XYZ file of N, CA and C in Angstrom:
660
model
N -42.477 82.093 -11.221
C -42.716 82.067 -12.665
C -43.401 83.352 -13.136
N -44.307 83.883 -12.309
C -44.960 85.146 -12.665
C -43.943 86.282 -12.720
N -43.072 86.318 -11.724
C -42.048 87.368 -11.703
C -41.105 87.231 -12.899
N -40.737 85.993 -13.212
C -39.840 85.769 -14.344
C -40.478 86.212 -15.655
N -41.823 86.123 -15.711
C -42.535 86.533 -16.914
C -42.796 88.036 -16.944
N -42.402 88.709 -15.858
C -42.562 90.160 -15.824
C -43.876 90.650 -15.274
N -44.683 89.753 -14.676
C -45.957 90.172 -14.089
C -45.690 91.000 -12.839
N -46.460 92.068 -12.693
C -46.251 92.928 -11.527
C -47.380 93.924 -11.364
N -47.066 95.054 -10.771
C -48.075 96.066 -10.467
C -48.837 96.490 -11.714
N -50.163 96.560 -11.576
C -51.016 96.945 -12.693
C -51.469 95.801 -13.561
N -50.884 94.610 -13.360
C -51.261 93.438 -14.144
C -52.320 92.618 -13.409
N -53.127 91.896 -14.169
C -54.130 90.999 -13.609
C -53.804 89.560 -14.007
N -54.047 88.653 -13.063
C -53.836 87.220 -13.310
C -55.119 86.492 -12.928
N -55.680 85.729 -13.852
C -56.927 85.015 -13.603
C -56.645 83.712 -12.873
N -57.369 83.482 -11.772
C -57.167 82.298 -10.931
C -58.535 81.764 -10.496
N -58.573 80.509 -10.044
C -59.826 79.984 -9.489
C -60.005 80.441 -8.051
N -61.271 80.600 -7.636
C -61.573 80.889 -6.239
C -61.898 79.607 -5.473
N -62.182 78.525 -6.208
C -62.490 77.244 -5.579
C -61.184 76.490 -5.373
N -60.653 76.548 -4.163
C -59.389 75.881 -3.886
C -58.581 76.609 -2.850
N -57.286 76.388 -2.867
C -56.397 76.935 -1.851
C -56.108 78.408 -2.097
N -55.924 79.145 -1.009
C -55.647 80.575 -1.102
C -54.236 80.854 -1.609
N -53.341 79.849 -1.584
C -51.934 80.071 -1.930
C -51.745 80.593 -3.360
N -52.633 80.215 -4.270
C -52.481 80.672 -5.655
C -52.709 82.176 -5.734
N -53.775 82.667 -5.107
C -54.032 84.110 -5.086
C -52.925 84.843 -4.336
N -52.412 84.233 -3.279
C -51.316 84.853 -2.527
C -50.066 84.985 -3.397
N -49.782 83.974 -4.222
C -48.611 84.029 -5.088
C -48.734 85.171 -6.096
N -49.953 85.376 -6.610
C -50.178 86.492 -7.539
C -49.923 87.818 -6.829
N -50.439 87.948 -5.613
C -50.253 89.184 -4.856
C -48.781 89.409 -4.518
N -48.062 88.336 -4.199
C -46.637 88.470 -3.885
C -45.831 88.923 -5.096
N -46.313 88.589 -6.282
C -45.649 89.048 -7.506
C -45.981 90.502 -7.817
N -46.905 91.083 -7.047
C -47.295 92.473 -7.251
C -48.490 92.656 -8.148
N -49.035 91.546 -8.691
C -50.186 91.609 -9.591
C -51.487 91.448 -8.805
N -52.605 91.564 -9.499
C -53.922 91.462 -8.881
C -54.605 90.166 -9.310
N -55.007 89.307 -8.349
C -55.745 88.106 -8.733
C -57.175 88.440 -9.138
N -57.610 87.875 -10.249
C -58.980 88.038 -10.733
C -59.603 86.648 -10.764
N -60.754 86.488 -10.130
C -61.344 85.162 -9.977
C -62.345 84.858 -11.092
N -62.209 83.665 -11.667
C -63.140 83.184 -12.687
C -63.824 81.922 -12.170
N -64.973 81.620 -12.740
C -65.772 80.493 -12.263
C -65.208 79.163 -12.756
N -65.714 78.083 -12.178
C -65.245 76.736 -12.490
C -66.245 75.976 -13.345
N -65.744 74.923 -13.980
C -66.590 73.947 -14.657
C -67.144 73.019 -13.562
N -68.463 72.807 -13.494
C -69.017 72.006 -12.398
C -68.633 70.532 -12.439
N -68.174 70.036 -13.586
C -67.775 68.628 -13.688
C -66.336 68.412 -13.239
N -65.441 69.344 -13.577
C -64.014 69.163 -13.279
C -63.557 69.911 -12.035
N -64.331 70.924 -11.613
C -63.953 71.815 -10.502
C -62.713 72.650 -10.837
N -62.347 72.684 -12.097
C -61.232 73.511 -12.567
C -61.789 74.716 -13.319
N -60.922 75.661 -13.637
C -61.368 76.857 -14.339
C -62.156 76.522 -15.604
N -63.270 77.211 -15.783
C -64.088 77.078 -16.977
C -63.504 77.990 -18.058
N -63.076 77.439 -19.200
C -62.471 78.286 -20.239
C -63.346 79.466 -20.659
N -64.657 79.257 -20.742
C -65.542 80.354 -21.130
C -65.543 81.453 -20.070
N -65.523 81.068 -18.797
C -65.487 82.054 -17.725
C -64.157 82.803 -17.713
N -63.077 82.088 -18.022
C -61.767 82.736 -18.109
C -61.770 83.783 -19.213
N -62.285 83.405 -20.371
C -62.298 84.345 -21.493
C -63.122 85.586 -21.156
N -64.233 85.384 -20.448
C -65.082 86.517 -20.076
C -64.402 87.446 -19.079
N -63.437 86.914 -18.322
C -62.759 87.716 -17.299
C -61.539 88.472 -17.829
N -61.149 88.217 -19.075
C -59.959 88.859 -19.647
C -60.216 90.350 -19.875
N -59.248 91.176 -19.454
C -59.285 92.619 -19.726
C -57.959 93.015 -20.382
N -57.831 94.278 -20.653
C -56.583 94.760 -21.248
C -55.414 94.646 -20.276
N -55.711 94.467 -18.978
C -54.646 94.342 -17.972
C -54.260 92.888 -17.692
N -54.996 91.932 -18.246
C -54.727 90.523 -17.969
C -53.445 90.069 -18.665
N -52.565 89.424 -17.890
C -51.310 88.944 -18.468
C -51.144 87.431 -18.351
N -51.897 86.797 -17.467
C -51.688 85.365 -17.249
C -52.930 84.710 -16.663
N -52.942 83.386 -16.759
C -53.964 82.537 -16.151
C -53.236 81.430 -15.406
N -53.661 81.164 -14.175
C -53.102 80.030 -13.430
C -54.179 78.954 -13.325
N -53.904 77.823 -13.930
C -54.848 76.705 -13.963
C -54.459 75.703 -12.879
N -55.423 75.331 -12.052
C -55.164 74.369 -10.978
C -55.972 73.106 -11.258
N -55.298 71.977 -11.380
C -55.982 70.699 -11.549
C -56.492 70.241 -10.187
N -57.735 69.732 -10.149
C -58.379 69.456 -8.869
C -58.809 68.005 -8.730
N -58.486 67.415 -7.588
C -59.023 66.126 -7.149
C -58.629 64.962 -8.043
N -57.654 65.144 -8.944
C -57.273 64.087 -9.873
C -57.948 64.203 -11.218
N -58.783 65.224 -11.390
C -59.435 65.453 -12.683
C -58.774 66.670 -13.335
N -58.133 66.517 -14.489
C -57.420 67.641 -15.104
C -58.358 68.681 -15.694
N -57.875 69.910 -15.749
C -58.606 70.987 -16.401
C -58.592 70.790 -17.915
N -59.431 71.559 -18.594
C -59.499 71.494 -20.061
C -58.364 72.349 -20.634
N -57.168 71.792 -20.616
C -55.972 72.542 -21.010
C -55.998 72.986 -22.478
N -56.426 72.160 -23.424
C -56.446 72.654 -24.810
C -57.273 73.923 -24.982
N -58.459 73.954 -24.386
C -59.296 75.149 -24.517
C -58.707 76.337 -23.768
N -58.119 76.087 -22.611
C -57.516 77.174 -21.840
C -56.300 77.750 -22.561
N -55.507 76.885 -23.182
C -54.388 77.376 -23.982
C -54.900 78.163 -25.187
N -56.038 77.739 -25.713
C -56.628 78.487 -26.811
C -57.007 79.898 -26.394
N -57.561 80.029 -25.187
C -57.877 81.358 -24.658
C -56.594 82.174 -24.519
N -55.551 81.535 -23.988
C -54.277 82.225 -23.821
C -53.699 82.710 -25.137
N -53.779 81.865 -26.157
C -53.235 82.247 -27.469
C -54.014 83.392 -28.095
N -55.333 83.368 -27.945
C -56.155 84.427 -28.536
C -55.888 85.794 -27.907
N -55.526 85.780 -26.621
C -55.367 87.048 -25.907
C -53.920 87.341 -25.508
N -52.994 86.492 -25.949
C -51.591 86.718 -25.626
C -51.270 86.572 -24.152
N -51.847 85.556 -23.515
C -51.676 85.361 -22.070
C -50.738 84.191 -21.778
N -50.010 84.305 -20.696
C -49.221 83.188 -20.174
C -50.169 82.261 -19.429
N -50.136 80.967 -19.735
C -50.977 79.979 -19.059
C -50.075 79.074 -18.226
N -50.215 79.182 -16.911
C -49.432 78.379 -15.974
C -50.313 77.298 -15.362
N -49.725 76.151 -15.073
C -50.477 75.046 -14.483
C -49.911 74.682 -13.123
N -50.815 74.444 -12.177
C -50.425 73.870 -10.894
C -51.013 72.467 -10.839
N -50.139 71.480 -10.899
C -50.591 70.100 -10.904
C -50.695 69.526 -9.512
N -51.018 68.241 -9.459
C -51.094 67.514 -8.203
C -49.978 66.472 -8.175
N -49.650 65.996 -7.001
C -48.585 65.014 -6.880
C -48.959 63.742 -7.638
N -47.999 63.214 -8.361
C -48.238 62.011 -9.163
C -48.201 60.768 -8.274
N -49.216 59.939 -8.410
C -49.256 58.677 -7.677
C -48.793 57.551 -8.585
N -48.223 56.488 -8.033
C -47.837 55.343 -8.868
C -49.032 54.770 -9.612
N -48.761 54.171 -10.773
C -49.844 53.670 -11.618
C -50.714 52.657 -10.883
N -50.085 51.747 -10.112
C -50.887 50.728 -9.435
C -51.806 51.353 -8.391
N -51.364 52.431 -7.762
C -52.211 53.119 -6.788
C -53.389 53.795 -7.479
N -53.122 54.413 -8.622
C -54.201 55.047 -9.380
C -55.225 53.998 -9.800
N -54.751 52.841 -10.247
C -55.654 51.777 -10.671
C -56.544 51.322 -9.519
N -55.953 51.212 -8.324
C -56.742 50.798 -7.163
C -57.747 51.872 -6.758
N -57.363 53.130 -6.854
C -58.306 54.214 -6.559
C -59.476 54.196 -7.547
N -59.162 53.943 -8.806
C -60.224 53.882 -9.811
C -61.170 52.712 -9.543
N -60.643 51.594 -9.070
C -61.488 50.452 -8.731
C -62.438 50.814 -7.597
N -61.916 51.492 -6.582
C -62.759 51.887 -5.446
C -63.787 52.931 -5.869
N -63.370 53.840 -6.745
C -64.302 54.849 -7.244
C -65.425 54.188 -8.046
N -65.082 53.207 -8.868
C -66.092 52.494 -9.661
C -67.074 51.754 -8.743
N -66.543 51.193 -7.650
C -67.397 50.498 -6.672
C -68.420 51.472 -6.088
N -67.956 52.672 -5.693
C -68.862 53.671 -5.129
C -69.832 54.197 -6.178
N -69.326 54.442 -7.398
C -70.186 54.936 -8.475
C -71.406 54.028 -8.670
N -71.167 52.725 -8.607
C -72.216 51.757 -8.917
C -73.210 51.567 -7.776
N -72.837 51.983 -6.557
C -73.666 51.648 -5.399
C -74.251 52.835 -4.643
N -73.642 53.997 -4.774
C -74.150 55.150 -4.022
C -75.437 55.681 -4.656
N -76.377 56.046 -3.797
C -77.551 56.771 -4.277
C -77.842 57.904 -3.296
N -78.573 58.896 -3.766
C -78.851 60.049 -2.914
C -77.783 61.110 -2.949
N -76.670 60.835 -3.650
C -75.632 61.854 -3.859
C -75.235 61.826 -5.326
N -74.673 62.946 -5.806
C -74.120 62.999 -7.158
C -72.681 62.494 -7.110
N -72.384 61.448 -7.851
C -71.020 60.926 -7.887
C -70.191 61.717 -8.909
N -68.861 61.684 -8.801
C -68.028 62.498 -9.694
C -68.044 62.015 -11.135
N -67.843 62.970 -12.039
C -67.683 62.665 -13.456
C -66.271 62.105 -13.652
N -66.179 60.867 -14.081
C -64.869 60.221 -14.153
C -64.147 60.372 -15.464
N -64.585 61.283 -16.328
C -63.976 61.414 -17.646
C -62.576 61.992 -17.622
N -61.931 61.942 -18.799
C -60.635 62.588 -19.010
C -59.546 62.126 -18.046
N -59.479 60.832 -17.808
C -58.358 60.287 -17.051
C -58.343 60.613 -15.575
N -59.500 60.679 -14.962
C -59.589 60.983 -13.527
C -58.753 59.965 -12.732
N -57.878 60.474 -11.855
C -57.061 59.588 -11.017
C -57.574 59.496 -9.584
N -58.648 60.217 -9.270
C -59.296 60.136 -7.961
C -58.335 60.370 -6.795
N -57.569 61.459 -6.921
C -56.794 61.889 -5.753
C -57.761 62.123 -4.590
N -58.948 62.594 -4.935
C -60.038 62.681 -3.974
C -61.326 62.287 -4.685
N -62.222 61.623 -3.954
C -63.511 61.207 -4.503
C -64.552 62.188 -3.973
N -64.983 63.092 -4.840
C -65.821 64.209 -4.411
C -67.245 64.021 -4.920
N -68.181 63.938 -3.980
C -69.596 63.840 -4.319
C -70.275 65.166 -4.005
N -71.476 65.325 -4.544
C -72.314 66.471 -4.195
C -73.544 65.965 -3.450
N -73.883 66.649 -2.383
C -75.060 66.306 -1.599
C -76.198 67.226 -2.041
N -77.227 66.694 -2.717
C -78.311 67.549 -3.190
C -79.200 67.983 -2.034
N -80.009 68.970 -2.283
C -80.906 69.465 -1.256
C -80.759 70.952 -1.063
N -80.654 71.374 0.192
C -80.634 72.793 0.521
C -79.213 73.304 0.743
N -78.301 72.920 -0.161
C -76.945 73.459 -0.102
C -76.187 73.088 1.155
N -75.497 74.074 1.719
C -74.596 73.849 2.855
C -75.262 73.200 4.068
N -76.474 73.624 4.488
C -77.067 72.973 5.669
C -77.247 71.471 5.500
N -77.774 71.043 4.331
C -77.966 69.613 4.116
C -76.634 68.892 3.964
N -75.686 69.514 3.269
C -74.366 68.879 3.120
C -73.704 68.682 4.469
N -73.737 69.699 5.320
C -73.093 69.598 6.625
C -73.793 68.577 7.524
N -75.123 68.529 7.461
C -75.863 67.533 8.245
C -75.546 66.124 7.753
N -75.454 65.963 6.444
C -75.095 64.679 5.848
C -73.710 64.251 6.322
N -72.751 65.184 6.318
C -71.386 64.868 6.736
C -71.351 64.437 8.206
N -72.067 65.144 9.049
C -72.086 64.773 10.477
C -72.664 63.376 10.673
N -73.731 63.072 9.944
C -74.358 61.762 10.094
C -73.448 60.644 9.598
N -72.769 60.870 8.472
C -71.865 59.853 7.923
C -70.677 59.634 8.865
N -70.140 60.724 9.409
C -69.026 60.585 10.361
C -69.453 59.798 11.599
N -70.694 59.986 12.026
C -71.176 59.284 13.216
C -71.237 57.779 12.997
N -71.235 57.361 11.731
C -71.235 55.937 11.392
C -69.827 55.414 11.094
N -68.816 56.219 11.441
C -67.435 55.778 11.332
C -66.793 55.987 9.980
N -67.394 56.829 9.123
C -66.829 57.100 7.801
C -66.129 58.452 7.831
N -64.868 58.450 7.429
C -64.079 59.682 7.418
C -64.398 60.459 6.136
N -65.064 61.583 6.287
C -65.353 62.429 5.137
C -65.030 63.871 5.511
N -64.856 64.716 4.494
C -64.546 66.114 4.794
C -65.024 67.022 3.672
N -65.130 68.288 4.007
C -65.502 69.306 3.034
C -64.227 69.762 2.342
N -64.116 69.618 1.021
C -62.839 69.926 0.355
C -62.499 71.408 0.310
N -63.504 72.279 0.144
C -63.269 73.728 0.098
C -64.343 74.385 0.954
N -63.965 74.817 2.148
C -64.952 75.388 3.067
C -65.355 76.803 2.670
N -64.368 77.610 2.254
C -64.645 78.995 1.889
C -63.930 79.330 0.594
N -64.654 79.704 -0.454
C -63.983 80.127 -1.692
C -63.102 81.351 -1.422
N -62.025 81.463 -2.177
C -61.041 82.515 -1.914
C -61.652 83.905 -2.049
N -62.592 84.074 -2.982
C -63.177 85.409 -3.165
C -64.095 85.819 -2.023
N -64.321 84.901 -1.050
C -65.088 85.221 0.146
C -64.185 85.409 1.372
N -62.888 85.204 1.210
C -61.952 85.405 2.319
C -61.638 86.890 2.472
N -61.455 87.363 3.704
C -61.259 88.806 3.928
C -60.143 89.423 3.095
N -59.010 88.732 2.948
C -57.867 89.321 2.244
C -58.106 89.462 0.746
N -59.028 88.661 0.183
C -59.247 88.679 -1.268
C -60.730 88.842 -1.619
N -61.491 89.426 -0.723
C -62.934 89.544 -0.957
C -63.216 90.352 -2.219
N -64.066 89.790 -3.076
C -64.439 90.445 -4.320
C -65.956 90.362 -4.506
N -66.535 91.391 -5.062
C -67.950 91.382 -5.421
C -68.058 90.861 -6.851
N -67.994 89.547 -6.975
C -67.977 88.906 -8.287
C -68.951 87.739 -8.270
N -69.602 87.480 -9.378
C -70.603 86.414 -9.475
C -69.931 85.123 -9.952
N -69.819 84.143 -9.061
C -69.220 82.846 -9.384
C -70.190 81.745 -8.935
N -71.294 81.562 -9.642
C -72.328 80.636 -9.163
C -71.888 79.192 -9.025
N -71.077 78.682 -9.964
C -70.638 77.278 -9.861
C -69.653 77.091 -8.714
N -68.819 78.083 -8.478
C -67.899 78.030 -7.340
C -68.670 78.006 -6.029
N -69.661 78.886 -5.905
C -70.467 78.949 -4.680
C -71.222 77.638 -4.469
N -71.794 77.112 -5.542
C -72.574 75.877 -5.434
C -71.673 74.714 -5.029
N -70.499 74.632 -5.625
C -69.577 73.548 -5.277
C -69.132 73.640 -3.825
N -68.862 74.847 -3.348
C -68.438 75.016 -1.951
C -69.542 74.604 -0.980
N -70.799 74.753 -1.407
C -71.937 74.426 -0.541
C -72.331 72.961 -0.583
N -72.017 72.260 -1.680
C -72.563 70.920 -1.886
C -71.547 69.787 -1.818
N -70.258 70.064 -1.987
C -69.290 68.977 -2.157
C -68.843 68.358 -0.837
N -68.512 67.081 -0.928
C -68.021 66.311 0.207
C -67.082 65.238 -0.328
N -65.968 65.038 0.353
C -64.983 64.043 -0.067
C -65.171 62.756 0.725
N -65.302 61.647 0.010
C -65.395 60.322 0.632
C -64.086 59.563 0.390
N -63.746 58.629 1.274
C -62.470 57.913 1.135
C -62.447 56.955 -0.064
N -61.310 56.947 -0.765
C -61.028 55.907 -1.766
C -59.576 55.445 -1.604
N -59.043 55.558 -0.399
C -57.654 55.190 -0.153
C -57.412 53.727 -0.501
N -56.211 53.451 -0.969
C -55.889 52.081 -1.391
C -55.833 51.117 -0.205
N -55.772 51.651 1.004
C -55.727 50.785 2.186
C -57.108 50.315 2.619
N -58.175 50.863 2.022
C -59.529 50.512 2.426
C -59.846 49.061 2.075
N -60.458 48.361 3.018
C -60.877 46.981 2.778
C -62.278 46.961 2.167
N -62.699 45.810 1.680
C -64.039 45.655 1.117
C -65.098 45.976 2.163
N -64.863 45.546 3.385
C -65.814 45.831 4.456
C -65.937 47.332 4.702
N -64.818 48.041 4.656
C -64.849 49.495 4.856
C -65.557 50.201 3.701
N -65.374 49.706 2.494
C -66.082 50.276 1.359
C -67.591 50.056 1.502
N -67.967 48.877 1.956
C -69.384 48.597 2.181
C -69.957 49.509 3.258
N -69.169 49.829 4.272
C -69.626 50.721 5.334
C -69.885 52.125 4.789
N -69.015 52.578 3.876
C -69.213 53.899 3.267
C -70.541 53.930 2.519
N -70.789 52.910 1.712
C -72.024 52.854 0.933
C -73.240 52.792 1.848
N -73.185 51.942 2.861
C -74.322 51.792 3.770
C -74.611 53.096 4.515
N -73.555 53.756 4.985
C -73.732 55.000 5.731
C -74.356 56.081 4.861
N -73.889 56.192 3.625
C -74.413 57.229 2.727
C -75.824 56.908 2.253
N -76.059 55.659 1.865
C -77.361 55.306 1.318
C -78.457 55.314 2.367
N -78.092 55.109 3.627
C -79.084 55.167 4.705
C -79.655 56.567 4.849
N -78.913 57.564 4.401
C -79.338 58.952 4.525
C -79.986 59.489 3.260
N -79.906 58.721 2.174
C -80.407 59.221 0.902
C -81.861 59.624 0.929
N -82.679 58.910 1.710
C -84.093 59.226 1.778
C -84.413 60.485 2.535
N -83.442 61.013 3.287
C -83.678 62.233 4.056
C -83.512 63.472 3.202
N -82.937 63.310 2.024
C -82.597 64.455 1.176
C -83.339 64.355 -0.141
N -83.294 65.431 -0.884
C -83.844 65.429 -2.238
C -83.087 64.403 -3.072
N -83.777 63.505 -3.769
C -83.068 62.479 -4.552
C -82.152 63.104 -5.615
N -81.061 62.414 -5.895
C -80.167 62.841 -6.977
C -80.527 62.076 -8.226
N -80.768 62.773 -9.313
C -81.107 62.136 -10.584
C -80.012 62.389 -11.591
């Protein structure tokens, strides 16, 4: 799509650094330069204000990536595109059947009501909970990683959704200030909300996480 729009050498395309490297690679394959903008801490998608601040005379497009089942603020991002004459492209997530989304939302609501010691996700704007992403408060990555190891030891499958932001990878390393991206990479952890989970398994997730809440700085 970038090539079809004429993007190439000398052009800049704004992309998120929080997520998969494939988006930045696609920009590079088109011959353009990826420019990283910060994310909104609630949606984990591009922050429209950060995108606008990153626009230069060489910017031709923005690639918006929807994350974890929570959509980006598309109206505001399109507004940025219209003001600056930019192409706004979206990378969506695979669509799940409605009944599956409903079951994921039920499991997410169960966790929202019972978890303590972690920040639960903001469920606004039609969140479908492709992933249930919490933040572990405390001392960033060390506490998050220790929390993950302890939860796994209790039989709960959890993982770090973004281990290294793209702007920290050798091929795309940039000296750019992305505080929300860095914070999210250090604090986030994905907990299961699969539709196959039983009530007992959901209770195990809550028990495993809440048993550790006292070891960390409380989440308010």
